[in-house]
């Protein structure tokens, strides 16, 4: 049985006061669900320390939205795995579609980041997903498989156990149009079968695959009721503690 995992990607939102209030709200509103559901919040880098402090002893994980692959040195503006661990991060989002398509990250760069993150003992949330034109051209499977194959290249099954995959169709992110539950399920199953072919059946049965893309309180239950949807990576709806907590509750109930 895979424990559901709900992540909140705050992107470039909040200020120091809002970040602390949101973190406290999440910790308080989902306290009774944290044995049933893994929950992490991923604030902007500059608020990680304040959010860590706000979470206190609650079992809400702290995640970063990115990391660089070099350990230290002359890499202006970048943040290393050691720095993230030092500040109390457990998770790190790698390969988010906004980094792929706005910043221009390649599968090769994402692979370097994943390798160092798992080596460092961080738990990556590895994002993949196709553009609308790729879906319309029938290329979803090809794109997603290539992202996985190139992104996880050179990562052993032992190290890959640290990874959660987030399937986030780019056309669903921030648009208000979520993938239909069956569309999500179809791709999640394809991903799981591909992981089985790259690694093995046991690992494929264990790895958690989150769905992301306009997930919100009113679709969380039906998305989470799909057999291969093990969690959600939530952008917009993670910025309201009540909405995020409602989705965590829906996940706990769907996987009872
Ligand atoms: C995301 O950015 O990971 C995401 C899923 O965003 P939203 O929920 O706002 O679509």
mmCIF file of C-alpha atoms and ligand atoms in Angstrom:
data_model
loop_
_atom_site.group_PDB
_atom_site.id
_atom_site.type_symbol
_atom_site.label_atom_id
_atom_site.label_comp_id
_atom_site.label_asym_id
_atom_site.label_seq_id
_atom_site.Cartn_x
_atom_site.Cartn_y
_atom_site.Cartn_z
ATOM 1 C CA UNK A 1 0.000 0.000 0.000
ATOM 2 C CA UNK A 2 1.485 3.339 -1.058
ATOM 3 C CA UNK A 3 1.001 6.120 1.473
ATOM 4 C CA UNK A 4 -0.609 9.127 -0.196
ATOM 5 C CA UNK A 5 1.679 12.125 -0.578
ATOM 6 C CA UNK A 6 0.360 15.661 -1.031
ATOM 7 C CA UNK A 7 2.840 18.424 -1.830
ATOM 8 C CA UNK A 8 2.218 22.137 -1.909
ATOM 9 C CA UNK A 9 4.261 24.063 -4.461
ATOM 10 C CA UNK A 10 3.985 27.688 -3.436
ATOM 11 C CA UNK A 11 5.994 28.829 -6.480
ATOM 12 C CA UNK A 12 7.003 32.540 -6.332
ATOM 13 C CA UNK A 13 4.181 33.460 -3.962
ATOM 14 C CA UNK A 14 3.736 34.646 -0.379
ATOM 15 C CA UNK A 15 5.811 37.079 1.653
ATOM 16 C CA UNK A 16 7.492 36.284 4.954
ATOM 17 C CA UNK A 17 4.347 36.929 6.999
ATOM 18 C CA UNK A 18 1.989 35.010 4.683
ATOM 19 C CA UNK A 19 4.430 32.112 4.406
ATOM 20 C CA UNK A 20 4.567 31.686 8.176
ATOM 21 C CA UNK A 21 0.789 31.977 8.547
ATOM 22 C CA UNK A 22 0.163 29.502 5.739
ATOM 23 C CA UNK A 23 2.619 26.985 7.178
ATOM 24 C CA UNK A 24 1.054 27.273 10.630
ATOM 25 C CA UNK A 25 -2.417 26.916 9.138
ATOM 26 C CA UNK A 26 -1.463 23.773 7.214
ATOM 27 C CA UNK A 27 0.241 22.224 10.240
ATOM 28 C CA UNK A 28 -2.773 22.897 12.432
ATOM 29 C CA UNK A 29 -5.554 21.974 9.997
ATOM 30 C CA UNK A 30 -4.089 18.659 8.874
ATOM 31 C CA UNK A 31 -2.547 17.553 12.195
ATOM 32 C CA UNK A 32 -4.916 14.603 12.588
ATOM 33 C CA UNK A 33 -4.222 13.325 9.041
ATOM 34 C CA UNK A 34 -0.442 13.229 9.059
ATOM 35 C CA UNK A 35 -0.273 9.564 10.034
ATOM 36 C CA UNK A 36 -2.313 8.678 6.953
ATOM 37 C CA UNK A 37 -0.908 11.129 4.427
ATOM 38 C CA UNK A 38 2.596 12.486 3.828
ATOM 39 C CA UNK A 39 2.407 16.244 3.445
ATOM 40 C CA UNK A 40 5.110 18.674 2.373
ATOM 41 C CA UNK A 41 5.133 22.365 1.670
ATOM 42 C CA UNK A 42 7.598 23.944 -0.748
ATOM 43 C CA UNK A 43 7.945 27.679 -0.159
ATOM 44 C CA UNK A 44 10.348 29.984 -1.995
ATOM 45 C CA UNK A 45 13.995 29.513 -0.914
ATOM 46 C CA UNK A 46 14.077 32.733 1.098
ATOM 47 C CA UNK A 47 11.240 31.590 3.363
ATOM 48 C CA UNK A 48 12.414 28.014 3.977
ATOM 49 C CA UNK A 49 13.916 28.824 7.395
ATOM 50 C CA UNK A 50 10.878 30.774 8.560
ATOM 51 C CA UNK A 51 8.515 28.044 7.364
ATOM 52 C CA UNK A 52 10.617 25.356 9.045
ATOM 53 C CA UNK A 53 10.294 27.309 12.259
ATOM 54 C CA UNK A 54 6.542 27.788 11.779
ATOM 55 C CA UNK A 55 6.006 24.061 11.187
ATOM 56 C CA UNK A 56 7.789 23.328 14.469
ATOM 57 C CA UNK A 57 7.348 19.742 15.574
ATOM 58 C CA UNK A 58 4.388 19.023 13.245
ATOM 59 C CA UNK A 59 5.000 16.185 10.818
ATOM 60 C CA UNK A 60 4.725 18.439 7.766
ATOM 61 C CA UNK A 61 7.735 18.066 5.487
ATOM 62 C CA UNK A 62 9.712 20.977 4.133
ATOM 63 C CA UNK A 63 10.623 21.002 0.455
ATOM 64 C CA UNK A 64 12.525 23.297 -1.881
ATOM 65 C CA UNK A 65 11.342 24.140 -5.384
ATOM 66 C CA UNK A 66 14.701 23.464 -7.041
ATOM 67 C CA UNK A 67 18.363 22.710 -6.347
ATOM 68 C CA UNK A 68 21.630 23.035 -8.241
ATOM 69 C CA UNK A 69 23.846 20.045 -9.023
ATOM 70 C CA UNK A 70 27.193 21.513 -7.977
ATOM 71 C CA UNK A 71 28.243 21.167 -4.347
ATOM 72 C CA UNK A 72 29.619 24.686 -3.795
ATOM 73 C CA UNK A 73 31.557 27.506 -5.356
ATOM 74 C CA UNK A 74 31.120 30.164 -8.006
ATOM 75 C CA UNK A 75 27.514 29.529 -9.038
ATOM 76 C CA UNK A 76 25.845 32.853 -8.353
ATOM 77 C CA UNK A 77 22.234 32.563 -7.352
ATOM 78 C CA UNK A 78 22.231 28.779 -6.988
ATOM 79 C CA UNK A 79 21.512 26.636 -3.918
ATOM 80 C CA UNK A 80 23.156 23.277 -3.147
ATOM 81 C CA UNK A 81 21.811 20.071 -1.653
ATOM 82 C CA UNK A 82 23.984 20.621 1.425
ATOM 83 C CA UNK A 83 22.393 24.029 1.958
ATOM 84 C CA UNK A 84 18.897 22.575 1.659
ATOM 85 C CA UNK A 85 19.681 19.823 4.138
ATOM 86 C CA UNK A 86 21.333 22.308 6.470
ATOM 87 C CA UNK A 87 18.147 24.330 6.653
ATOM 88 C CA UNK A 88 15.960 21.284 7.295
ATOM 89 C CA UNK A 89 14.631 20.410 3.841
ATOM 90 C CA UNK A 90 13.527 16.854 3.250
ATOM 91 C CA UNK A 91 12.043 17.135 -0.233
ATOM 92 C CA UNK A 92 13.040 18.973 -3.370
ATOM 93 C CA UNK A 93 11.023 19.550 -6.532
ATOM 94 C CA UNK A 94 13.145 18.856 -9.611
ATOM 95 C CA UNK A 95 12.171 19.393 -13.244
ATOM 96 C CA UNK A 96 9.004 21.386 -12.658
ATOM 97 C CA UNK A 97 7.414 22.386 -15.957
ATOM 98 C CA UNK A 98 8.000 26.070 -15.249
ATOM 99 C CA UNK A 99 11.711 25.346 -14.909
ATOM 100 C CA UNK A 100 11.656 23.252 -18.064
ATOM 101 C CA UNK A 101 9.605 25.607 -20.196
ATOM 102 C CA UNK A 102 10.140 29.081 -18.713
ATOM 103 C CA UNK A 103 13.744 28.778 -17.504
ATOM 104 C CA UNK A 104 14.796 26.258 -20.175
ATOM 105 C CA UNK A 105 15.988 23.276 -18.124
ATOM 106 C CA UNK A 106 16.792 20.166 -20.158
ATOM 107 C CA UNK A 107 16.373 16.498 -19.306
ATOM 108 C CA UNK A 108 20.174 16.324 -18.986
ATOM 109 C CA UNK A 109 20.322 19.137 -16.408
ATOM 110 C CA UNK A 110 17.407 17.620 -14.511
ATOM 111 C CA UNK A 111 19.239 14.281 -14.456
ATOM 112 C CA UNK A 112 22.297 15.927 -12.853
ATOM 113 C CA UNK A 113 20.073 17.501 -10.212
ATOM 114 C CA UNK A 114 18.279 14.233 -9.468
ATOM 115 C CA UNK A 115 21.568 12.355 -9.121
ATOM 116 C CA UNK A 116 23.020 14.771 -6.572
ATOM 117 C CA UNK A 117 19.734 15.048 -4.680
ATOM 118 C CA UNK A 118 19.386 11.296 -4.127
ATOM 119 C CA UNK A 119 23.096 11.032 -3.284
ATOM 120 C CA UNK A 120 22.604 13.749 -0.662
ATOM 121 C CA UNK A 121 19.654 11.949 0.897
ATOM 122 C CA UNK A 122 17.032 14.436 -0.268
ATOM 123 C CA UNK A 123 13.669 13.122 -1.502
ATOM 124 C CA UNK A 124 13.069 14.487 -5.004
ATOM 125 C CA UNK A 125 9.647 15.169 -6.444
ATOM 126 C CA UNK A 126 10.552 14.578 -10.081
ATOM 127 C CA UNK A 127 8.120 16.405 -12.391
ATOM 128 C CA UNK A 128 7.296 15.267 -15.897
ATOM 129 C CA UNK A 129 4.497 16.028 -18.313
ATOM 130 C CA UNK A 130 3.631 16.888 -21.870
ATOM 131 C CA UNK A 131 2.681 20.160 -23.560
ATOM 132 C CA UNK A 132 -0.791 20.545 -25.079
ATOM 133 C CA UNK A 133 0.567 20.301 -28.626
ATOM 134 C CA UNK A 134 2.407 17.111 -27.686
ATOM 135 C CA UNK A 135 -0.790 15.589 -26.296
ATOM 136 C CA UNK A 136 -2.767 16.663 -29.353
ATOM 137 C CA UNK A 137 -0.126 15.105 -31.581
ATOM 138 C CA UNK A 138 -0.423 11.787 -29.702
ATOM 139 C CA UNK A 139 3.080 12.177 -28.225
ATOM 140 C CA UNK A 140 2.281 12.052 -24.496
ATOM 141 C CA UNK A 141 3.715 8.568 -23.979
ATOM 142 C CA UNK A 142 6.875 9.302 -25.952
ATOM 143 C CA UNK A 143 7.537 12.602 -24.151
ATOM 144 C CA UNK A 144 6.880 11.253 -20.683
ATOM 145 C CA UNK A 145 8.988 8.130 -21.241
ATOM 146 C CA UNK A 146 11.872 10.197 -22.568
ATOM 147 C CA UNK A 147 11.681 12.533 -19.565
ATOM 148 C CA UNK A 148 11.826 9.549 -17.211
ATOM 149 C CA UNK A 149 14.533 7.674 -19.104
ATOM 150 C CA UNK A 150 16.808 10.700 -19.417
ATOM 151 C CA UNK A 151 15.925 12.181 -16.036
ATOM 152 C CA UNK A 152 16.556 8.984 -14.062
ATOM 153 C CA UNK A 153 19.523 7.782 -16.137
ATOM 154 C CA UNK A 154 22.288 6.324 -13.990
ATOM 155 C CA UNK A 155 20.150 6.195 -10.826
ATOM 156 C CA UNK A 156 20.120 2.749 -9.253
ATOM 157 C CA UNK A 157 16.939 1.203 -7.929
ATOM 158 C CA UNK A 158 18.196 1.687 -4.356
ATOM 159 C CA UNK A 159 18.681 5.420 -4.925
ATOM 160 C CA UNK A 160 15.499 5.727 -7.006
ATOM 161 C CA UNK A 161 13.480 4.678 -3.941
ATOM 162 C CA UNK A 162 13.897 8.260 -2.717
ATOM 163 C CA UNK A 163 12.025 9.630 -5.731
ATOM 164 C CA UNK A 164 8.355 10.518 -6.106
ATOM 165 C CA UNK A 165 7.263 11.127 -9.681
ATOM 166 C CA UNK A 166 4.813 13.981 -10.301
ATOM 167 C CA UNK A 167 2.905 13.662 -13.553
ATOM 168 C CA UNK A 168 1.924 17.203 -14.401
ATOM 169 C CA UNK A 169 0.503 17.744 -17.873
ATOM 170 C CA UNK A 170 1.692 21.242 -18.729
ATOM 171 C CA UNK A 171 -1.680 22.194 -20.213
ATOM 172 C CA UNK A 172 -3.321 21.556 -16.833
ATOM 173 C CA UNK A 173 -0.917 23.571 -14.682
ATOM 174 C CA UNK A 174 -2.390 26.824 -13.470
ATOM 175 C CA UNK A 175 -5.091 26.750 -16.144
ATOM 176 C CA UNK A 176 -8.067 25.624 -14.076
ATOM 177 C CA UNK A 177 -8.445 22.672 -16.454
ATOM 178 C CA UNK A 178 -7.359 19.495 -14.705
ATOM 179 C CA UNK A 179 -6.735 16.243 -16.516
ATOM 180 C CA UNK A 180 -9.828 14.062 -16.426
ATOM 181 C CA UNK A 181 -9.349 11.407 -13.740
ATOM 182 C CA UNK A 182 -9.207 8.658 -16.385
ATOM 183 C CA UNK A 183 -6.629 10.617 -18.413
ATOM 184 C CA UNK A 184 -4.472 10.908 -15.299
ATOM 185 C CA UNK A 185 -4.924 7.229 -14.465
ATOM 186 C CA UNK A 186 -3.972 6.143 -17.995
ATOM 187 C CA UNK A 187 -0.711 8.067 -17.903
ATOM 188 C CA UNK A 188 0.077 7.016 -14.314
ATOM 189 C CA UNK A 189 -0.362 3.366 -15.262
ATOM 190 C CA UNK A 190 1.844 3.828 -18.321
ATOM 191 C CA UNK A 191 4.492 5.467 -16.107
ATOM 192 C CA UNK A 192 4.342 2.620 -13.592
ATOM 193 C CA UNK A 193 4.720 0.036 -16.357
ATOM 194 C CA UNK A 194 7.649 1.968 -17.785
ATOM 195 C CA UNK A 195 9.324 2.095 -14.361
ATOM 196 C CA UNK A 196 8.850 -1.687 -14.157
ATOM 197 C CA UNK A 197 10.643 -2.085 -17.478
ATOM 198 C CA UNK A 198 13.462 0.281 -16.445
ATOM 199 C CA UNK A 199 13.856 -1.158 -12.941
ATOM 200 C CA UNK A 200 11.601 -3.991 -11.762
ATOM 201 C CA UNK A 201 7.983 -4.816 -10.861
ATOM 202 C CA UNK A 202 8.515 -4.520 -7.103
ATOM 203 C CA UNK A 203 9.904 -1.043 -7.343
ATOM 204 C CA UNK A 204 7.216 -0.008 -9.836
ATOM 205 C CA UNK A 205 4.584 -1.119 -7.348
ATOM 206 C CA UNK A 206 6.226 0.953 -4.608
ATOM 207 C CA UNK A 207 7.019 4.233 -6.315
ATOM 208 C CA UNK A 208 4.552 7.018 -5.646
ATOM 209 C CA UNK A 209 3.183 8.955 -8.601
ATOM 210 C CA UNK A 210 1.512 12.274 -7.838
ATOM 211 C CA UNK A 211 -0.808 14.061 -10.216
ATOM 212 C CA UNK A 212 -0.432 17.833 -10.633
ATOM 213 C CA UNK A 213 -2.346 20.363 -12.694
ATOM 214 C CA UNK A 214 -5.294 22.399 -11.370
ATOM 215 C CA UNK A 215 -5.935 19.945 -8.550
ATOM 216 C CA UNK A 216 -8.299 21.562 -6.065
ATOM 217 C CA UNK A 217 -10.671 20.618 -3.269
ATOM 218 C CA UNK A 218 -13.540 19.744 -5.614
ATOM 219 C CA UNK A 219 -11.557 17.331 -7.797
ATOM 220 C CA UNK A 220 -9.095 15.921 -5.242
ATOM 221 C CA UNK A 221 -11.313 12.995 -4.209
ATOM 222 C CA UNK A 222 -12.007 11.752 -7.724
ATOM 223 C CA UNK A 223 -8.376 12.148 -8.800
ATOM 224 C CA UNK A 224 -7.169 10.360 -5.673
ATOM 225 C CA UNK A 225 -9.672 7.547 -6.202
ATOM 226 C CA UNK A 226 -7.754 6.451 -9.308
ATOM 227 C CA UNK A 227 -5.709 3.341 -8.476
ATOM 228 C CA UNK A 228 -2.367 4.669 -9.747
ATOM 229 C CA UNK A 229 -2.741 8.220 -8.434
ATOM 230 C CA UNK A 230 -0.840 8.206 -5.148
ATOM 231 C CA UNK A 231 -0.894 11.879 -4.356
ATOM 232 C CA UNK A 232 -1.142 15.405 -5.665
ATOM 233 C CA UNK A 233 1.335 18.165 -6.332
ATOM 234 C CA UNK A 234 -0.691 21.298 -5.772
ATOM 235 C CA UNK A 235 0.128 24.819 -6.906
ATOM 236 C CA UNK A 236 -2.605 27.445 -6.598
ATOM 237 C CA UNK A 237 -4.817 25.548 -4.145
ATOM 238 C CA UNK A 238 -1.883 25.020 -1.755
ATOM 239 C CA UNK A 239 -1.831 28.752 -1.016
ATOM 240 C CA UNK A 240 -4.991 28.509 1.098
ATOM 241 C CA UNK A 241 -4.621 26.365 4.202
ATOM 242 C CA UNK A 242 -8.316 25.394 4.187
ATOM 243 C CA UNK A 243 -8.221 24.234 0.560
ATOM 244 C CA UNK A 244 -4.947 22.375 0.998
ATOM 245 C CA UNK A 245 -6.213 20.677 4.165
ATOM 246 C CA UNK A 246 -9.428 19.665 2.367
ATOM 247 C CA UNK A 247 -7.341 17.973 -0.318
ATOM 248 C CA UNK A 248 -5.255 16.153 2.272
ATOM 249 C CA UNK A 249 -8.478 14.921 3.861
ATOM 250 C CA UNK A 250 -9.787 13.795 0.470
ATOM 251 C CA UNK A 251 -6.558 11.866 -0.111
ATOM 252 C CA UNK A 252 -6.801 10.145 3.276
ATOM 253 C CA UNK A 253 -10.387 9.122 2.599
ATOM 254 C CA UNK A 254 -9.771 7.974 -0.970
ATOM 255 C CA UNK A 255 -6.997 5.593 0.083
ATOM 256 C CA UNK A 256 -8.615 4.211 3.271
HETATM 257 C C1 LIG B 1 2.220 22.962 -10.043
HETATM 258 O O1 LIG B 1 2.742 24.032 -10.317
HETATM 259 O O2 LIG B 1 2.925 22.007 -9.686
HETATM 260 C C2 LIG B 1 0.770 22.874 -10.154
HETATM 261 C C3 LIG B 1 0.233 21.696 -10.218
HETATM 262 O O3 LIG B 1 0.075 24.065 -10.206
HETATM 263 P P1 LIG B 1 -1.542 24.237 -10.161
HETATM 264 O O4 LIG B 1 -2.040 23.315 -9.084
HETATM 265 O O5 LIG B 1 -1.742 25.668 -9.816
HETATM 266 O O6 LIG B 1 -2.050 23.855 -11.494
#
